[in-house]
Structure formats: structure tokens, C-alpha cells
XYZ file of C-alpha atoms in Angstrom:
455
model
C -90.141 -18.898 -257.697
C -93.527 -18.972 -259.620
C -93.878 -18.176 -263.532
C -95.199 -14.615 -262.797
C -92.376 -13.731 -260.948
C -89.793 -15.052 -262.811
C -91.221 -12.977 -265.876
C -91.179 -9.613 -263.685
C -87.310 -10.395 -263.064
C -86.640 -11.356 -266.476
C -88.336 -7.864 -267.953
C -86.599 -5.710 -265.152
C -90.495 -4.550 -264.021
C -89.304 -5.522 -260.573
C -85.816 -5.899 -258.421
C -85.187 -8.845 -256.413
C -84.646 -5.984 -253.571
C -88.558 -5.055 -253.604
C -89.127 -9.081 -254.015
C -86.889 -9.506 -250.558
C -88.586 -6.492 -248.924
C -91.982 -7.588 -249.402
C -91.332 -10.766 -248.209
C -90.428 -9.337 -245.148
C -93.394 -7.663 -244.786
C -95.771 -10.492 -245.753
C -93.727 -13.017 -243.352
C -94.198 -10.004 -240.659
C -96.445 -11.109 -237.767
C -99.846 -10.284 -237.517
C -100.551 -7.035 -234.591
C -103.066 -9.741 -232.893
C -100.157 -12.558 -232.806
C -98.054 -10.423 -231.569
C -100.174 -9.643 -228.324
C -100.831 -13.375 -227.802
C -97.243 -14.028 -227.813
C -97.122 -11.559 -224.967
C -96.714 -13.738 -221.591
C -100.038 -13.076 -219.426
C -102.117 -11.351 -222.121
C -105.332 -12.562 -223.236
C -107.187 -11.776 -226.029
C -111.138 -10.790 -224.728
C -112.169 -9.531 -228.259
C -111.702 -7.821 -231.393
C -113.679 -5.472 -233.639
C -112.487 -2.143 -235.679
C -112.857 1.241 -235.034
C -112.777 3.308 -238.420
C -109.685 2.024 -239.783
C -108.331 1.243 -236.202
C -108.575 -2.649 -234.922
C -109.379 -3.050 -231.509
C -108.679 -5.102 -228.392
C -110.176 -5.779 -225.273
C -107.622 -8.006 -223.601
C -106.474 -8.863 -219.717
C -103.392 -9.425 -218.095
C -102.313 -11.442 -215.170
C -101.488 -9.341 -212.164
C -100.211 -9.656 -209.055
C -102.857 -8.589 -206.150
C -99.751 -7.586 -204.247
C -96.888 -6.687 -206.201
C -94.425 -7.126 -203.102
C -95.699 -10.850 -203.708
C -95.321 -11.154 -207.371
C -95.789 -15.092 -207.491
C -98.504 -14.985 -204.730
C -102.788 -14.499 -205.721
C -103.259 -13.212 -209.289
C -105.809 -11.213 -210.836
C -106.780 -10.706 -214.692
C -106.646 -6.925 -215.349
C -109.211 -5.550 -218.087
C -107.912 -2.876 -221.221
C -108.268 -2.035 -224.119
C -106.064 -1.407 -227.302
C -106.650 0.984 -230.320
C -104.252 -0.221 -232.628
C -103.143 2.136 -235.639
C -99.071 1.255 -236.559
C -96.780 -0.154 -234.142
C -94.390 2.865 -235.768
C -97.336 5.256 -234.300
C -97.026 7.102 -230.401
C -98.858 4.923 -228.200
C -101.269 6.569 -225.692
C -101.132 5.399 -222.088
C -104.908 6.025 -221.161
C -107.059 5.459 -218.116
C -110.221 7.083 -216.592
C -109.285 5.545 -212.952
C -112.382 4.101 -213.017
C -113.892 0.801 -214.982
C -113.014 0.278 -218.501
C -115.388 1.961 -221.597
C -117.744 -0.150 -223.190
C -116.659 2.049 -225.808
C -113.144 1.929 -227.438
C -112.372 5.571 -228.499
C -109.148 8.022 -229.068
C -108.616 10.655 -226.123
C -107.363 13.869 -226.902
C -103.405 13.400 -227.026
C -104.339 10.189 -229.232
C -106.284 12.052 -231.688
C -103.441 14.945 -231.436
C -100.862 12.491 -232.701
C -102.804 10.154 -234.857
C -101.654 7.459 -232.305
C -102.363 3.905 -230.733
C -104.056 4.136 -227.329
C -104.538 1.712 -224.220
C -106.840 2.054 -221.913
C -106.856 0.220 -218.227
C -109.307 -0.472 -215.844
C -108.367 0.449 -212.409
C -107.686 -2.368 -209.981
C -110.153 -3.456 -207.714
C -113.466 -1.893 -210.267
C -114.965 -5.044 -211.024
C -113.980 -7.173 -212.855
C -110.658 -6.659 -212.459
C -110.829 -7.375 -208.819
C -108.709 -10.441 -207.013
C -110.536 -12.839 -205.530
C -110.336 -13.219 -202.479
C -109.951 -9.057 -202.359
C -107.874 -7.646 -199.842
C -108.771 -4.160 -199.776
C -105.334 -3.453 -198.568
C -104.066 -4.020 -201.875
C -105.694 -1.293 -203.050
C -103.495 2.288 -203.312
C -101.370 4.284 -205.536
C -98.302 1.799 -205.590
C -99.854 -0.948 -206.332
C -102.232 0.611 -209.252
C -99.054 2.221 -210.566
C -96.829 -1.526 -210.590
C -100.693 -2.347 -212.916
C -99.258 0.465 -215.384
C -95.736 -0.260 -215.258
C -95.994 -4.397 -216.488
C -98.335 -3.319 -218.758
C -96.446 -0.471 -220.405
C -92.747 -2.969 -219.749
C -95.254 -5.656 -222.423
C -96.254 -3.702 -224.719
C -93.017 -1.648 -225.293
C -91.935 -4.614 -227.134
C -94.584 -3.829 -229.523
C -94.472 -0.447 -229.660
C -91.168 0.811 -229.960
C -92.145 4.773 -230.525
C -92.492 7.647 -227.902
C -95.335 6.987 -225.166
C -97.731 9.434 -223.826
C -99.940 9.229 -220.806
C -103.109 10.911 -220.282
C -106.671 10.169 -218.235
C -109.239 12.944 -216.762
C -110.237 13.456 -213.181
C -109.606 10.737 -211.657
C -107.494 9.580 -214.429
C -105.560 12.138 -214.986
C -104.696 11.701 -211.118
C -103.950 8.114 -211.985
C -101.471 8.972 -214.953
C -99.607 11.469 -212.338
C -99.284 8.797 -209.491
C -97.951 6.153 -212.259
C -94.874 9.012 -213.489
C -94.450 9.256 -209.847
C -93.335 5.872 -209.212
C -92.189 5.289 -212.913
C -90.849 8.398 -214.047
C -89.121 6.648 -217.335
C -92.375 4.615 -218.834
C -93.847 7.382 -220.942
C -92.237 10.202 -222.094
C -94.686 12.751 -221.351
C -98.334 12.904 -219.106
C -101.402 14.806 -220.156
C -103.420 15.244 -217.173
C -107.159 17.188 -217.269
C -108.829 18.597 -214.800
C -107.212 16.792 -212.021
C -107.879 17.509 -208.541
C -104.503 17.156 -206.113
C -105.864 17.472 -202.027
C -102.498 17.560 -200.574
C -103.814 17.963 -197.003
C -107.129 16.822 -197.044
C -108.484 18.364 -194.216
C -107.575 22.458 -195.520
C -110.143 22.268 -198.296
C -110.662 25.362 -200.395
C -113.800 23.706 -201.980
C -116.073 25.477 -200.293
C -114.860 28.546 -200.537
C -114.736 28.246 -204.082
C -118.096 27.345 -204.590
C -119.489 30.467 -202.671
C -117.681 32.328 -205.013
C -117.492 30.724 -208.585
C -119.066 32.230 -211.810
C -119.986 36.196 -212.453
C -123.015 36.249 -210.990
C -123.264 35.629 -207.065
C -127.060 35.313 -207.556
C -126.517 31.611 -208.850
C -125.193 30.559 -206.113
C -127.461 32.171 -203.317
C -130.553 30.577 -205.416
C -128.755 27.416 -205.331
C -128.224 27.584 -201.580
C -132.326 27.999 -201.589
C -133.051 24.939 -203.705
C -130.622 23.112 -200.749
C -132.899 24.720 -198.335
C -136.414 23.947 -200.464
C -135.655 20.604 -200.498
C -134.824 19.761 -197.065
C -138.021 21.790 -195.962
C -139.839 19.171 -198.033
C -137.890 16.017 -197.282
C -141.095 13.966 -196.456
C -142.511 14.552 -199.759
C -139.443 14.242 -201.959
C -138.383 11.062 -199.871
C -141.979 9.592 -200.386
C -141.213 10.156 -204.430
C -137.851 8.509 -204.393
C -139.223 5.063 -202.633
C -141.768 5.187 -205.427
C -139.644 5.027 -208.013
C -138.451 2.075 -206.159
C -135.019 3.881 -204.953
C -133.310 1.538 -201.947
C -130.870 3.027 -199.444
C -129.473 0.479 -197.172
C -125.834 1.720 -197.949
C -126.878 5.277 -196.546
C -128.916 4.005 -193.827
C -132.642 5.414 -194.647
C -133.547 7.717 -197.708
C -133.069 10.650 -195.759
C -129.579 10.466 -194.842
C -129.057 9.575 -198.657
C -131.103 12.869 -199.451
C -128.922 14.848 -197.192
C -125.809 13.626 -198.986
C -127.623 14.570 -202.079
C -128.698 18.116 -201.391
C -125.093 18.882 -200.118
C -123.209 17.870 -203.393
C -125.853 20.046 -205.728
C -123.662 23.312 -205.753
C -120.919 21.283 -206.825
C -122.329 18.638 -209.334
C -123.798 21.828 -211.069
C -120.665 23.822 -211.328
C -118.649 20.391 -212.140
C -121.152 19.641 -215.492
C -123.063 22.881 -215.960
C -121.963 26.354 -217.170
C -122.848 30.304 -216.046
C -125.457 30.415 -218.662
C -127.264 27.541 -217.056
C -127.563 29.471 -214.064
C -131.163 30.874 -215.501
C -132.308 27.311 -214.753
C -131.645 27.230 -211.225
C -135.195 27.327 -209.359
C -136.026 30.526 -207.328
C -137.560 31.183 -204.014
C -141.139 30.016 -205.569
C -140.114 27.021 -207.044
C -143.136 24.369 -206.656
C -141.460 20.622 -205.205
C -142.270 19.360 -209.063
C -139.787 22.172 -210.073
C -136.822 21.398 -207.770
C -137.896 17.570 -208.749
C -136.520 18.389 -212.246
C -134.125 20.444 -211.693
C -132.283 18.189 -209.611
C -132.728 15.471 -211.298
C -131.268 17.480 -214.635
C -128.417 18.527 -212.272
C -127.121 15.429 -210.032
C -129.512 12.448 -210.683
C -131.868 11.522 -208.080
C -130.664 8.026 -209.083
C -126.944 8.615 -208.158
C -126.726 8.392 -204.386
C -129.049 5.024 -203.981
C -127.807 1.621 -203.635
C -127.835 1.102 -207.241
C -125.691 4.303 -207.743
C -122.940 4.772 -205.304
C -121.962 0.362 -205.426
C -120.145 0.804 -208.768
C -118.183 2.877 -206.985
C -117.029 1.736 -203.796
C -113.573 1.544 -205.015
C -113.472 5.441 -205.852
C -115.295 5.794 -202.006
C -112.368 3.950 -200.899
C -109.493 5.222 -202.486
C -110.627 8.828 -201.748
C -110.528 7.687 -198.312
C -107.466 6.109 -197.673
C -105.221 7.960 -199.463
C -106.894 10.448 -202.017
C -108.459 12.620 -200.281
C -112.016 14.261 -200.864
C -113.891 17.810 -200.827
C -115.808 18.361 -196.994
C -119.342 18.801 -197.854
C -119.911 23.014 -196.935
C -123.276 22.646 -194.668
C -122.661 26.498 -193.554
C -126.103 27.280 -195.969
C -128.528 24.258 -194.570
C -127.201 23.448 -191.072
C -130.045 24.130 -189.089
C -132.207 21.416 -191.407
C -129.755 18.745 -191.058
C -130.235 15.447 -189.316
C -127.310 13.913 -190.004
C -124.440 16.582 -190.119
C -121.459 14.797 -191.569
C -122.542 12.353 -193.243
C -120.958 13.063 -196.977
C -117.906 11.441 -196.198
C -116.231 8.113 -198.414
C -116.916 5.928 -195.336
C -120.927 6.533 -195.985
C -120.644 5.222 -199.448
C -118.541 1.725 -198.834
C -120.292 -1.037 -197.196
C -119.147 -1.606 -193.350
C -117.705 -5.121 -194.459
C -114.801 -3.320 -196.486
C -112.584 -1.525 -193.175
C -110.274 1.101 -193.843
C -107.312 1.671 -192.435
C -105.828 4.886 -191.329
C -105.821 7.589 -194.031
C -102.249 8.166 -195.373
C -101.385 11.520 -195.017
C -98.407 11.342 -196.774
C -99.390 9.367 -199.931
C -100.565 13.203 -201.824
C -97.845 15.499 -199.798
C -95.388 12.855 -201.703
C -96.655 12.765 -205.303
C -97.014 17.071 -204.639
C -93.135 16.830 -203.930
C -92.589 14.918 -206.849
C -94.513 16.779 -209.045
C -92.988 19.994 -207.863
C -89.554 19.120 -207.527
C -88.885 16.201 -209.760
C -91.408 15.965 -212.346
C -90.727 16.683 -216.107
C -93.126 16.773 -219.584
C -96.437 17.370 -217.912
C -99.201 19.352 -218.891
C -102.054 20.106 -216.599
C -105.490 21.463 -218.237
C -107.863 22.764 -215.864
C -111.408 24.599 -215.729
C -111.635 27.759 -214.360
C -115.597 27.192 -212.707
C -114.866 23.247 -212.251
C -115.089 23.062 -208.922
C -111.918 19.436 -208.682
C -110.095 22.564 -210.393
C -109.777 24.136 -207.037
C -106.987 22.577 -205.789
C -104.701 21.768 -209.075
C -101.317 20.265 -209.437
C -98.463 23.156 -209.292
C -95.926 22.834 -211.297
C -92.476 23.883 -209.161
C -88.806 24.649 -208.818
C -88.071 21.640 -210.010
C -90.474 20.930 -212.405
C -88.920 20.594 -216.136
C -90.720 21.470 -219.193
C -94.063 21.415 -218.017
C -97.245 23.249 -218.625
C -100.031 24.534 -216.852
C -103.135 26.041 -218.135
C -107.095 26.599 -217.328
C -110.286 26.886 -219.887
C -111.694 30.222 -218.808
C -115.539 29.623 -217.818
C -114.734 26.097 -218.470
C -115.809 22.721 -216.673
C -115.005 19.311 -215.862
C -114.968 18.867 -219.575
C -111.822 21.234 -219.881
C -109.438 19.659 -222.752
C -107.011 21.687 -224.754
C -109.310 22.374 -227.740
C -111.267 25.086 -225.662
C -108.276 26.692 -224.532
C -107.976 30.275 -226.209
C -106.113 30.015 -229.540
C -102.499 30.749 -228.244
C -102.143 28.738 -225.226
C -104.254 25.718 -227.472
C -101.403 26.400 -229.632
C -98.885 26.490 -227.054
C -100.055 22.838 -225.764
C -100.336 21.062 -228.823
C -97.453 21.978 -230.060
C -95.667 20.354 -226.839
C -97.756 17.293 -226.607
C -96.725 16.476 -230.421
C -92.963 17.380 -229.610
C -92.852 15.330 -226.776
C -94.361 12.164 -228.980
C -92.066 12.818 -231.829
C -95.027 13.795 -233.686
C -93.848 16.991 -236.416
C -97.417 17.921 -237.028
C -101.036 17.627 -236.141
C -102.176 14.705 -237.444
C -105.509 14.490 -236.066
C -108.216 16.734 -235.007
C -108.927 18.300 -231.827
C -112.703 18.003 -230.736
C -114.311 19.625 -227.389
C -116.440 16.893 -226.816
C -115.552 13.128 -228.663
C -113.473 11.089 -226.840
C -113.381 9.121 -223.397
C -112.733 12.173 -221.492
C -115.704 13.769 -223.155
C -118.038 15.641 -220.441
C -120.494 13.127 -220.819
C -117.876 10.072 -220.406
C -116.706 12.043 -217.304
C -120.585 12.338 -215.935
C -121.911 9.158 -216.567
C -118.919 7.759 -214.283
C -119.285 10.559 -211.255
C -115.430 11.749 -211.788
């Protein structure tokens, strides 16, 4: 015992209680020892985020968890580290992992620690060699489950899971199979095609918004720009566009044209519908406005090979919305054409779609399922065919942004139902009181995080 101390004793200015408990605390191990103590975690990188540190780290997987000590992988995420006495945040978009580490809603909601996992097969948390077979609901969810069965050691407080689109899909298939890792899911906007071939999609389209003008003007840009393919087409291979994936630049435009309605319902709002060229639109105005709307960039080699494992996925087991050609039939060339198999090279094969895979997690969800919230947009057209809560369902919540979009979160709900929503996401963490603030567009389910990875 030093001089200093022994003078503190000897003057009663501090008790050998406080001297024990902060030796405890000092002899505690550091957050970023404890994750390299964890077996099959490795440390990628550290930095801070405000007064958050943060992690990108991997894990060792199984490629086949029916195989666990056969071909391993290294799974990318990322941890936003607060307290280990905090809620953590189960987070994933379904797609690759953020170059950005950032708080989703729930996270912010509870002033709590957050990971956030790549999904299996986006590069690079691919096995090598791949088999494409390992690549479904199950096997994602086993990702989730040793990840959240590692860190639980950790983290000791409630759990939370959340993701948008495609994640919040992900976060509903993981409770499915693991109904006891996280206490509670947050899902947003997330699309559930329980039989994929009785789409509503284009039904909802025709009739979306208050103002069936918007969407007979966009049927006319679909028509304008098919009646001056040649010219567009020359444009594209300009810019130096390439479209071996598609087959030419006119099946690619096709594809394109199709999927306007619904990219511009899925990002845009009804005020936006003032922007949509009319019947004398000149070919530079339906340039812009499409490129403003979907991205003339998107459906080229360049943009669809990021996401051949979304392609994939959607369809094998997930399901996707059938193109509506009912307004620009006559022009097409190649009717049919915006399906998943168009967008995944012809070495990957797919095996027969699994019918069952949705109708299952739909039972669960109905029947079984407990603590979820659903948030969905009213004109967001992956809205259309929501997760219903059921008979069975257990203290769960449903509820849609009116006018809203794919950027639908529960701080543009009206006041009482935002209310309503927060207060259960913060009982379900443990959490007596809003800790942190609720923002319409910061986090990794922002509208523009959502956009700039197609989901």
C-alpha cells in the first residue's frame, strides 16, 4: 500500500470498501479483451463513434451448420459498444455490412449497444469454395444464433433485434428458428410473400397515392421510353454501361422501365408526383427523371453483381413482386424477363423454389410469435404484403406511417401510436425511459441507407 493511500486510510477521507471496489473495477477487463477472449472472434478494427468504441470483427462459421466441423467461413460485423450493463441491439440490413458504424432506431430508443451482421454469402463473408446450397433462412439464422450464444457472455442485459426490408425479414426468420435469443424484434417495412405467385403488387401500384394521375403519367414515361429504346440504349453504352448479365442493353432496359412505378413509390412521396414527366416529355426529360428515380446505373453489370445473393435468395425461398407489364405489353421484347434468375449469373443454379420456407415463418409469426413490432408505409409498395400478426401472436404490434415510404420508422408514426411503440420497445429492453432520441432519417435504416443498397 503506497504513502498516499495509507494517509487517506489513516484520515478516514476514504474506506478500505471504496479501496476494494475500485480495485475491482481497475483489475476489470478491458471491452476489447473481452471479445478476443471470445473463441472464433477476430478483431478487424477499432475506432469511436461519439463516445461509443467500435468494432469491426469476424467470426468463424460453419458453411453448413449440419456440418459444424466441416468448411468454415469468417463472418463480417460490427459492434457499437456503450456498457456491457446497456440492451444490446441485434442489427442487420440482410445485405453487406455498413462502411458506416451507426445506432438504428431501437438502439438510439434505448441508449444501447448494437451489432450489426453481414449476411452470409455477400462478399466477403462468403465460403470458399461457395456452395450456393448453403445459402437460406436456416442456415443465415444458425449465423445469428452463435453470434448472439458469444456475445451473451458479454452482454448480460435484455436483447433486441431489429433490421429494415430485407433486414427486418432477416430478424423475423432468426426469432423463427430461435425464438429465445432476443427478447423482442423490431422489424420495418418488411415485405412477407407467403405464396409468391398471388402477388398483390401490382394491384397496389395502380392504385397507391391520392391522385390516380401519378400513376397513369408514370405508365406513359414506361411507354416513352420503350418508344425510344434505340436512342436511350445508344446513351447508356456511352456512358460505358455493360450488360452481359441481362443479355444486351435492351433486355436490361426492359427490366428497368418495368420496376419505375415501384422504385418511385418505394423512395419518393405524393408530392413528388409533380415531377413525373407528361405526355410531352422530350427523351432528355425522361433521361433525368429516371435517372433521379431508379438509376440508370442500377440494372448494369456493375449494379445488379453486388447483389446476386439478394437475386438468389428471393428466388429460392423469398419470394419476389411479378413485374405488372399490363401498361407496356405491346412494346415488349422480352416479356418476363424481371425475374431473380435474370440477375444471377447462369454458373450459380438454383434449385427448386421452396414453397414452404415463407408459409412456415407466416405460421410462426401468426401462431407462435411473441414481442414483435412491425412498422410499415402506407404508399411503400414491399408494404403490400406485411407480416400479420395472429391468434397466436403475443404482445405484438402492428402499425403503418400514413403517406409514408420505405423509410417508415416509428418516429413518423402519428404521436399516439409513436407513443404506443416506444413505450413497448423500451419495456421489452428493460429500458424505464427514453434515453435517446428518435430521428426520421439518421441511422442504418435511414431511406438513403435503404436506397443505396436496392432493399
Amino acid at each position: 500500500m503506497n504513502r498516499l493511500v495509507r494517509s487517506l486510510l489513516a484520515f478516514g477521507l476514504v474506506s478500505t470498501q471504496v479501496l476494494a471496489t475500485a480495485a475491482v473495477v481497475s483489475a476489470a477487463p478491458d471491452i476489447k479483451d473481452r471479445i478476443a477472449a471470445l473463441p472464433g472472434v477476430r478483431i478487424i478494427s477499432e475506432g469511436t463513434s461519439g463516445t461509443a468504441r467500435t468494432f469491426v470483427l469476424g467470426i468463424q462459421q460453419p458453411a453448413d451448420h449440419r456440418k459444424p466441423r466441416g468448411l468454415k467461413f469468417e463472418q463480417r460485423f460490427s459492434l457499437l459498444h456503450k456498457a456491457e450493463s446497456k440492451p444490446m441491439v441485434l442489427h442487420t440490413s440482410g445485405y453487406h455490412l455498413s462502411g458506416t458504424i451507426s445506432a438504428s432506431e431501437p438502439a438510439r430508443l434505448v441508449d444501447g449497444n448494437q451489432i450489426s451482421v453481414e449476411q452470409r454469402f455477400f462478399t466477403p463473408s462468403r465460403p470458399a469454395p461457395a456452395d450456393w446450397d448453403d445459402l437460406n433462412i436456416w442456415q443465415a439464422a444458425n449465423d445469428h444464433h452463435r453470434i448472439v450464444a458469444a456475445f451473451k457472455k458479454i452482454y448480460g442485459a435484455k436483447w433486441l433485434s431489429t433490421g429494415a426490408s430485407k433486414g427486418g425479414m432477416t430478424s423475423v426468420y432468426h426469432r423463427r428458428f430461435f425464438p429465445r435469443d432476443v427478447d423482442a424484434t423490431i422489424a420495418y417495412v418488411a415485405p412477407n410473400d407467403v405464396v409468391n405467385d398471388r402477388d398483390v403488387y401490382g394491384e397496389f401500384i395502380r392504385n397507391v397515392g391520392n391522385d390516380p394521375t401519378c400513376n397513369r403519367r408514370l405508365e406513359g414515361v414506361q411507354r416513352q421510353i420503350l418508344a425510344h429504346r434505340d436512342e436511350i440504349v445508344a446513351r447508356l453504352e456511352a456512358k460505358g454501361f455493360t450488360y452481359q448479365q441481362f443479355r444486351g442493353a435492351h433486355r436490361a432496359l426492359e427490366v428497368l422501365v418495368l420496376d419505375t412505378p415501384f422504385t418511385f413509390w418505394q423512395y419518393g412521396t405524393q408530392a413528388q408526383c409533380a415531377l413525373v414527366p407528361g405526355a410531352a416529355a422530350s427523351v432528355d426529360d425522361l433521361f433525368t427523371f429516371i435517372d433521379k428515380t431508379v438509376g440508370w446505373d442500377f440494372y448494369t453489370d456493375a449494379g445488379v453483381a453486388p447483389y446476386e445473393t439478394y437475386y438468389y435468395q428471393a428466388g429460392t425461398q423469398l419470394g419476389w413482386p411479378e413485374a405488372d407489364e399490363s401498361a407496356v405489353r405491346d412494346l415488349l421484347r422480352y416479356p418476363g424477363s424481371s425475374v431473380p434468375r435474370t440477375m444471377v449469373p447462369d454458373s450459380i443454379e438454383f434449385p427448386r423454389f421452396d414453397r414452404h420456407a415463407m408459409a412456415d415463418v407466416d405460421r410462426w409469426v401468426r401462431y407462435q410469435g411473441s414481442r414483435l413490432l412491425f412498422v410499415y408505409g402506407q404508399n411503400d409498395p414491399w408494404s403490400a404484403e406485411p407480416f400479420r400478426v395472429g391468434p397466436g401472436t403475443r404482445d405484438s404490434l402492428t402499425f403503418t406511417v400514413p403517406g409514408g415510404n420505405h423509410g417508415a420508422n416509428i418516429a413518423k408514426l402519428p404521436e399516439k401510436e409513436r407513443g404506443v411503440a416506444t413505450a413497448a420497445v423500451l419495456r421489452w429492453a428493460g429500458v424505464s425511459a427514453g434515453l435517446g432520441a428518435l430521428s426520421v432519417d439518421e441511422g442504418p435504416d435511414s431511406l438513403d441507407a435503404l436506397r443505396a443498397r436496392r432493399g
